[in-house]
Short mmCIF file of C-alpha atoms and ligand atoms in Angstrom, two decimals:
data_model
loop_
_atom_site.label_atom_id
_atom_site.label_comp_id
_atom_site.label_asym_id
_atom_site.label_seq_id
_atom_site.Cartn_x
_atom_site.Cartn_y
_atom_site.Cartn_z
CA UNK H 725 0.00 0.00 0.00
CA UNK H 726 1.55 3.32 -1.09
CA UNK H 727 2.44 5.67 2.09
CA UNK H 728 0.43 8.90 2.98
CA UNK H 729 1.87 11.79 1.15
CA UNK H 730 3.00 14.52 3.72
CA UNK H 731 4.15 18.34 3.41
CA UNK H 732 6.81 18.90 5.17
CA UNK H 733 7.10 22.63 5.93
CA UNK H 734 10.32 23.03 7.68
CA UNK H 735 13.18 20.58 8.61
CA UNK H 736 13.77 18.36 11.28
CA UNK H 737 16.57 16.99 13.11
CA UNK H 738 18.41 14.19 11.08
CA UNK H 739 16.98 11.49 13.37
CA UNK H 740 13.76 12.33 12.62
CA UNK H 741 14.03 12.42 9.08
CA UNK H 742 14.60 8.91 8.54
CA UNK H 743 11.65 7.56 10.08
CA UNK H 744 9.33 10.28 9.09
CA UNK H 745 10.25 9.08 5.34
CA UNK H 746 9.90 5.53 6.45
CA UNK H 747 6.40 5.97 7.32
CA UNK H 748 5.21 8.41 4.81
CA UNK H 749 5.68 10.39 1.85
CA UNK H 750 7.42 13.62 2.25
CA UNK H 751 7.28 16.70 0.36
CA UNK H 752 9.92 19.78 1.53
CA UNK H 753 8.27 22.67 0.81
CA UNK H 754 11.40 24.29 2.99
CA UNK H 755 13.32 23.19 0.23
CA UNK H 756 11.24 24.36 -2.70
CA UNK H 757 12.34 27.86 -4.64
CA UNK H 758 9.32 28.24 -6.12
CA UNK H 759 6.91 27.35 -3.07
CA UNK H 760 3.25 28.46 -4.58
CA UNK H 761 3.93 26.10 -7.73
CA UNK H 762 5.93 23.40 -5.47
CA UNK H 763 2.07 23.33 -3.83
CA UNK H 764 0.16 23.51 -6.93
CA UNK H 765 2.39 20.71 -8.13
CA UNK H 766 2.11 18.58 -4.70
CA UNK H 767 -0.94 19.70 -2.84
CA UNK H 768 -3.49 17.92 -4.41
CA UNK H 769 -1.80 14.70 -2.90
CA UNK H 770 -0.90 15.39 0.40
CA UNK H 771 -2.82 14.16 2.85
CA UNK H 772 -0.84 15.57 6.13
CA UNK H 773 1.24 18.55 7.31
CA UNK H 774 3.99 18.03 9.49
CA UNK H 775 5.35 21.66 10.41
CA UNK H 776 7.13 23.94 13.09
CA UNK H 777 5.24 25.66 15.88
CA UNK H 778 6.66 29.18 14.44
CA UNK H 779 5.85 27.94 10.63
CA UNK H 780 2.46 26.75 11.32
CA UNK H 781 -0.09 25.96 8.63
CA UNK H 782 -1.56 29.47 7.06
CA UNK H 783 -5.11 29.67 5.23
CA UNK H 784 -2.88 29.72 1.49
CA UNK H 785 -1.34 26.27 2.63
CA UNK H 786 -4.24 24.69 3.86
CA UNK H 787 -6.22 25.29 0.83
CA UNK H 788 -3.53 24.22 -1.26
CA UNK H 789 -4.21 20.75 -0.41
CA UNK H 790 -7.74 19.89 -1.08
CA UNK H 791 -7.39 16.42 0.50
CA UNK H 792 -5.43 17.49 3.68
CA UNK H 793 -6.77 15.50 7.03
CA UNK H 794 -4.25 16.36 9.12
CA UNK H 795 -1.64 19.29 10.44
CA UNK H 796 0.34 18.00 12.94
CA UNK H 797 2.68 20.94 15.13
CA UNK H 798 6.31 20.14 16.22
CA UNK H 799 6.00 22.40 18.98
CA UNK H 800 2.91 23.49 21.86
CA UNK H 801 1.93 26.59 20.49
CA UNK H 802 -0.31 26.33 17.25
CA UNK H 803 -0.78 30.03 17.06
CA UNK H 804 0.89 30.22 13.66
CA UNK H 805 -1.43 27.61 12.10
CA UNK H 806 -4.86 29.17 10.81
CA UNK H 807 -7.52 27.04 13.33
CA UNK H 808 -10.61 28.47 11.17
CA UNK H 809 -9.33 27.10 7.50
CA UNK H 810 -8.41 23.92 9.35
CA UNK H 811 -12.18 23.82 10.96
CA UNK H 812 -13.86 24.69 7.98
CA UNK H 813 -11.93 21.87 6.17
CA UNK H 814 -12.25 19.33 9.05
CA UNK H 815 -8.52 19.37 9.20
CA UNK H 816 -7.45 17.14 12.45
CA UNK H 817 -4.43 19.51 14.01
CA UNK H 818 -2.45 18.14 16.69
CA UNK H 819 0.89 19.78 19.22
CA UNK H 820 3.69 18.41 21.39
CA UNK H 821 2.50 19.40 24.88
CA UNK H 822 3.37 18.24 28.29
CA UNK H 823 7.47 16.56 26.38
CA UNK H 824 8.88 20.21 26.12
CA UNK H 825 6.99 21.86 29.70
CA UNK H 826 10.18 21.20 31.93
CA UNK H 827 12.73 22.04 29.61
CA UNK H 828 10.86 25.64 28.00
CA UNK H 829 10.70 26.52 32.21
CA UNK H 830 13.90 25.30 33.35
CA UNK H 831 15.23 27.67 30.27
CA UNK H 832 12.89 30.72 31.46
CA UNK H 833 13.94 30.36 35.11
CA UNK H 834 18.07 29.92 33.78
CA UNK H 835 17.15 33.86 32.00
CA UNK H 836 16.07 35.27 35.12
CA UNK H 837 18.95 34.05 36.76
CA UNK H 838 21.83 34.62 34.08
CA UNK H 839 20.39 38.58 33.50
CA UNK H 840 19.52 39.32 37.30
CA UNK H 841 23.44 38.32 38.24
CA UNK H 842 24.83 39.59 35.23
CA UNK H 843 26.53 36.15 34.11
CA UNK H 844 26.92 37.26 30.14
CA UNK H 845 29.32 40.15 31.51
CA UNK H 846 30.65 38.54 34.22
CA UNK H 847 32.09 35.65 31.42
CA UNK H 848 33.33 38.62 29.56
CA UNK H 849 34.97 39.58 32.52
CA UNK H 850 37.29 37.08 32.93
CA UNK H 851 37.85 35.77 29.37
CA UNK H 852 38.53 39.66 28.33
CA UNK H 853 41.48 39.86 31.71
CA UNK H 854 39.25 42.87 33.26
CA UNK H 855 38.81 40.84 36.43
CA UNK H 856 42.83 40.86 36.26
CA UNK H 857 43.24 44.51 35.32
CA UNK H 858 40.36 45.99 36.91
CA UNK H 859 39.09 43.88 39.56
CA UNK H 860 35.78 42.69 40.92
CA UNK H 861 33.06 42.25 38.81
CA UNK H 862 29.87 45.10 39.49
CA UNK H 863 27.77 43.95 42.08
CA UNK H 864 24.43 43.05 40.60
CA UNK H 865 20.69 41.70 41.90
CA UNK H 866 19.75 39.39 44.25
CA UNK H 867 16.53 36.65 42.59
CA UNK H 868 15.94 34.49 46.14
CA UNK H 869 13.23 35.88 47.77
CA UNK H 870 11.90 38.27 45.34
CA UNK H 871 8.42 38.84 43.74
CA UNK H 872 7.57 37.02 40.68
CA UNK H 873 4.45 37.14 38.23
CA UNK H 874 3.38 34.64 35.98
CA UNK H 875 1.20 36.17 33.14
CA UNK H 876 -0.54 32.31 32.13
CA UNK H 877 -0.77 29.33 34.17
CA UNK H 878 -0.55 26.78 32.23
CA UNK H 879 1.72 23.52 31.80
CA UNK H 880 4.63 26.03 31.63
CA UNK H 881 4.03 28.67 33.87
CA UNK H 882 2.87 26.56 36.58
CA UNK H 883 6.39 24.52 35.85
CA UNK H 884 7.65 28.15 36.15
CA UNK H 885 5.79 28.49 39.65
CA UNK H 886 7.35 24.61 40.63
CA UNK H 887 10.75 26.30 40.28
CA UNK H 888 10.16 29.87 42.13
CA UNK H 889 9.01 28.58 44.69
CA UNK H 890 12.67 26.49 45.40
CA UNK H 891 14.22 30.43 45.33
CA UNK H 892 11.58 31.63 48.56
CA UNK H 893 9.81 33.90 45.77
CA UNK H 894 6.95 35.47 46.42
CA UNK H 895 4.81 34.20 43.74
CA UNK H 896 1.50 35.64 41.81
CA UNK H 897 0.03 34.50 38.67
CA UNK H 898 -2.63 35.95 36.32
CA UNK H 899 -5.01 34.02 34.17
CA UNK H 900 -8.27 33.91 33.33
CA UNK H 901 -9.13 32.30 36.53
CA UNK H 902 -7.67 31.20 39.63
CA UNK H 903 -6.20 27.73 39.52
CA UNK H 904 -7.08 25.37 42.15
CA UNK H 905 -3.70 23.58 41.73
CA UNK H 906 -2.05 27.20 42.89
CA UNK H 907 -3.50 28.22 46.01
CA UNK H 908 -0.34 28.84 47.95
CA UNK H 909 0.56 31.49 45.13
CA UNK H 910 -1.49 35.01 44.62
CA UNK H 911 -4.16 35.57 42.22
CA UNK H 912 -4.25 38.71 40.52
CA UNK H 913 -6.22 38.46 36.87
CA UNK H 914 -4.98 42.31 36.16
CA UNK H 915 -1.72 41.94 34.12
CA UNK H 916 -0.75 45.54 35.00
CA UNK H 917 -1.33 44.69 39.02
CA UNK H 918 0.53 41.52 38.75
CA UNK H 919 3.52 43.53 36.47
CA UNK H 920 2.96 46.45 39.61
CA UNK H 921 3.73 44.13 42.56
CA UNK H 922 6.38 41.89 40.56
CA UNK H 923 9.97 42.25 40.09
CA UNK H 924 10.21 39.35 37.56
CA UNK H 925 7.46 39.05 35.51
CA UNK H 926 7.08 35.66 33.26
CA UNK H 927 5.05 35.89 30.10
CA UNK H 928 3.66 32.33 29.32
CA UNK H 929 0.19 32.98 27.89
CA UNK H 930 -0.05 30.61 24.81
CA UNK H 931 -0.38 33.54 22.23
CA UNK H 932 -3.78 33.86 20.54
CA UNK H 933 -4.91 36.86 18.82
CA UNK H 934 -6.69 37.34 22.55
CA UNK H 935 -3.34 37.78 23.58
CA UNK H 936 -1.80 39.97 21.37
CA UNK H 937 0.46 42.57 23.01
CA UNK H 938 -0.91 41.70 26.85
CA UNK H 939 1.88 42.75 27.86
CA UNK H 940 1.47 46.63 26.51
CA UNK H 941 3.38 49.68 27.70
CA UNK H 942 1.00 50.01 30.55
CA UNK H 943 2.40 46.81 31.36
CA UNK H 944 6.45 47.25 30.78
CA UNK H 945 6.00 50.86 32.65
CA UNK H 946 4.09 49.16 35.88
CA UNK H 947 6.82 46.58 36.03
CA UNK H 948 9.44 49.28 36.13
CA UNK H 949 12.81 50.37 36.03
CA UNK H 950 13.92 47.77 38.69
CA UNK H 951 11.70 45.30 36.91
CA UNK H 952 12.71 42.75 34.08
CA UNK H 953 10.36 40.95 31.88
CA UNK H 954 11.15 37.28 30.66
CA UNK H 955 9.49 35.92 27.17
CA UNK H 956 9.20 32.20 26.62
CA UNK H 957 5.84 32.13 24.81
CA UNK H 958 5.69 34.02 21.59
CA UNK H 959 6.90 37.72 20.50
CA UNK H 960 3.33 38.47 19.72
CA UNK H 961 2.42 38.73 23.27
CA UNK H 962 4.25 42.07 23.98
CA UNK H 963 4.41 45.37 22.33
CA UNK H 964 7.78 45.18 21.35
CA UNK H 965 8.15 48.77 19.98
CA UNK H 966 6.38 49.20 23.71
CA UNK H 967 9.40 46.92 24.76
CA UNK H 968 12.23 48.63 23.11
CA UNK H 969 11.14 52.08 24.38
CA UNK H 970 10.92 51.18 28.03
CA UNK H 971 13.91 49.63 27.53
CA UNK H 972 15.98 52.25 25.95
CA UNK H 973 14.68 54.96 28.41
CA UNK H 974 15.99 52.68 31.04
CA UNK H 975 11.72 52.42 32.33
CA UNK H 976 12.17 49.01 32.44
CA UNK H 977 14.76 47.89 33.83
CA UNK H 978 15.44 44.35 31.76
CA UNK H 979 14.52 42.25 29.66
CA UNK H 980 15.25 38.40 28.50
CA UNK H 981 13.46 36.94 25.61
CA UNK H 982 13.90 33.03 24.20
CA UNK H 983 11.38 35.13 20.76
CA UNK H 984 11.28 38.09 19.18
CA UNK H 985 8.72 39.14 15.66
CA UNK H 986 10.59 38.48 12.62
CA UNK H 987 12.49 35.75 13.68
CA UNK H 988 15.72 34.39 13.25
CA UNK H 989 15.78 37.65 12.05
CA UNK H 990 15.37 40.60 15.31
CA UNK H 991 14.64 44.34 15.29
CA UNK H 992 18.77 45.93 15.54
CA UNK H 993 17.62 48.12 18.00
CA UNK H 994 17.92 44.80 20.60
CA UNK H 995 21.49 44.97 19.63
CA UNK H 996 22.50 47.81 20.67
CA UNK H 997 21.07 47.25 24.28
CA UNK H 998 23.07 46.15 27.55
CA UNK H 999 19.95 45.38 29.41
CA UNK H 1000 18.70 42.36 27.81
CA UNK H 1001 19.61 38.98 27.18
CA UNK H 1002 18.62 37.73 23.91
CA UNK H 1003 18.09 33.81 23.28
CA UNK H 1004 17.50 32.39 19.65
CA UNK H 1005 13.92 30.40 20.49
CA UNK H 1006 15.53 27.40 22.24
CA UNK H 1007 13.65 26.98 25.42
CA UNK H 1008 12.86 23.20 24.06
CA UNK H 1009 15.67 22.49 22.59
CA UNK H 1010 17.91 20.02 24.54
CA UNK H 1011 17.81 16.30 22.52
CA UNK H 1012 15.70 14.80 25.25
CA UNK H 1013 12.95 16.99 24.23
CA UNK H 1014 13.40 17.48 20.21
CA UNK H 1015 13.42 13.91 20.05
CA UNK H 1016 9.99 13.40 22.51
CA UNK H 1017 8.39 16.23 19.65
CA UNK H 1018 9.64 14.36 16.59
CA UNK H 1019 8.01 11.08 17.95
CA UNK H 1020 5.04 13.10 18.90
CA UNK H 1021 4.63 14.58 15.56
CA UNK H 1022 5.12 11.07 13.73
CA UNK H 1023 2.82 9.38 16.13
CA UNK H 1024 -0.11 11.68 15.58
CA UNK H 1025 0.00 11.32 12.16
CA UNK H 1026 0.50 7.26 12.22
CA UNK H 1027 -2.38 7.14 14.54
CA UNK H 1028 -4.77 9.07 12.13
CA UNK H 1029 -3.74 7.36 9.33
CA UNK H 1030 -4.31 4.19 11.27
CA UNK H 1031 -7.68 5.37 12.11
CA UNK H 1032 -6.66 5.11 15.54
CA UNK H 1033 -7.54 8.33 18.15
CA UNK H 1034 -5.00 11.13 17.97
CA UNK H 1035 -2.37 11.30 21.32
CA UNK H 1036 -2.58 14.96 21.72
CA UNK H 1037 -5.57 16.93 19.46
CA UNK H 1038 -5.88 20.39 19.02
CA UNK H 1039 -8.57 20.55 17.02
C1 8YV S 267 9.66 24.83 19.40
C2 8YV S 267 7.91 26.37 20.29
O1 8YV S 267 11.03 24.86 19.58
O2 8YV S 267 6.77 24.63 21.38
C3 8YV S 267 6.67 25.67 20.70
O3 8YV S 267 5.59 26.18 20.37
O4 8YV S 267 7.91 27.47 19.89
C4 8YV S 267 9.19 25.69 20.49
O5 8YV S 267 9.13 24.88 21.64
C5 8YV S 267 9.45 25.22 17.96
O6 8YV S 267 8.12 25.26 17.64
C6 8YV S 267 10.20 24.20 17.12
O7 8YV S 267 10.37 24.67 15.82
#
């Protein structure tokens, strides 16, 4: 029986590769220079999209493939893949929760903790021989025992929570409502009172168009110029021009962010900035976790093929 033909929108680590091609089909559309005729050629056939959680599935690709069942994520957020054209289409889409929550947290929680003590300078400061030449390194902020906000409590941010908590922090989440799994922690569903009584604020809100720029310069200016702001769910949930203002003006007081719009590619005036730490979108990427995705990603698709019930359904 011939395999089901699937569009592959962006590549994968090589030890995914092989068994993704054992068990179906696969069409790079990465790979394609001409990508609107590479889906007029191929998108009649396909059948499934296996894609990125920042490439996502968009309305053009969708309808591309008249016979598409499936669009399975290699990542948690689905934001970039267009829910309503996969609806309308009765498109099956499926993520990789729960395999990447520990590792996208520990990497949030490691930014706090490498901006707040300065550790990106202090490195310079010994490789460069300053710590020779000019001594001690500045003195910089103390994280144990601070006050922390979690803008979405979800897999991550709770996972987030889990790890304050080992630093004494004073902990307070927003949501939509209070979670009964965090009573010991503060409930505050205003994100400009929970920026106003945090020093570290965590931005883990799955991004939805809901979502979009949450974290507004009402926000960044509440959190303040002793505050610093740490992004490990998607660029689209703060104003970045918002961001880069506060920033500059010294109003906020940090920053560290795992995304940023336009990715790989960021706005240059980041780089000009001492008081941020910039990360290129690799909270989940340790090979314990890219590996649990790529299965993930395979095994949805097997399973609808199979006729079998999905593992982890979006939609
Ligand atoms: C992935 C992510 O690294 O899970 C997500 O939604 O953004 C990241 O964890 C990315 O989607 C992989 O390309």
């Amino acid at each position: 029986m011939s395999k089901p033909e699937i569009l592959q929108v962006g590549p994968y680590p090589e030890w995914d590769e092989g068994p993704l091609n054992e068990a179906f089909t696969t069409h790079r559309y990465f790979e394609a220079s001409d990508k609107v005729e590479f889906l007029k050629q191929h998108g009649p056939a396909i059948k499934g999209i296996a894609t990125r959680g920042e490439l996502g599935a968009n309305c053009a690709m969708i309808e591309a493939c008249p016979n598409l069942e499936i669009i399975s994520v290699y990542g948690v957020g689905y934001d970039a893949v267009d829910l309503a054209a996969a609806k309308e289409k009765n498109v099956r889409v499926t993520n990789t929760p729960d395999v990447l929550t520990k590792d996208v947290a520990d990497l949030g929680v490691a930014m706090m903790m490498v901006q707040s003590r300065g550790m990106i300078g202090a490195e310079s400061w010994v490789r460069s021989g300053n710590w020779e030449k000019q001594g001690l390194y500045p003195l910089m902020n103390r994280v144990h025992g601070k006050k922390a906000g979690i803008l979405g409590l979800g897999r991550i941010g709770f996972e987030v929570g889990k790890r304050l908590a080992g630093f004494d922090m004073d902990i307070a989440y927003s949501d939509v409502d209070a979670k009964p799994y965090a009573s010991e922690w503060t409930y505050i569903k205003d994100a400009v009172a929970l920026a106003e009584r945090s020093d570290f604020l965590f931005v883990t809100l799955a991004a939805s168009a809901a979502t979009r720029h949450i974290v507004n310069k009402q926000v960044i200016e509440a959190l303040g110029p002793q505050g610093m702001v740490i992004n490990i769910s998607r660029a689209a949930n703060i104003d970045e021009d918002a961001l880069l203002d506060a920033l500059e003006a010294k109003k906020l007081g940090s920053a560290a962010l795992d995304v940023f719009e336009g990715e790989p590619a960021l706005n240059p005036r980041f780089l000009k900035l001492d008081n941020v730490l910039l990360q290129p979108h690799h909270a989940s990427g340790t090979f314990e976790t890219r590996k649990a995705m790529g299965k993930l990603v395979r095994d949805n698709l097997i399973a609808h093929f199979n006729g079998d019930d999905l593992l982890t359904p979006v939609l």
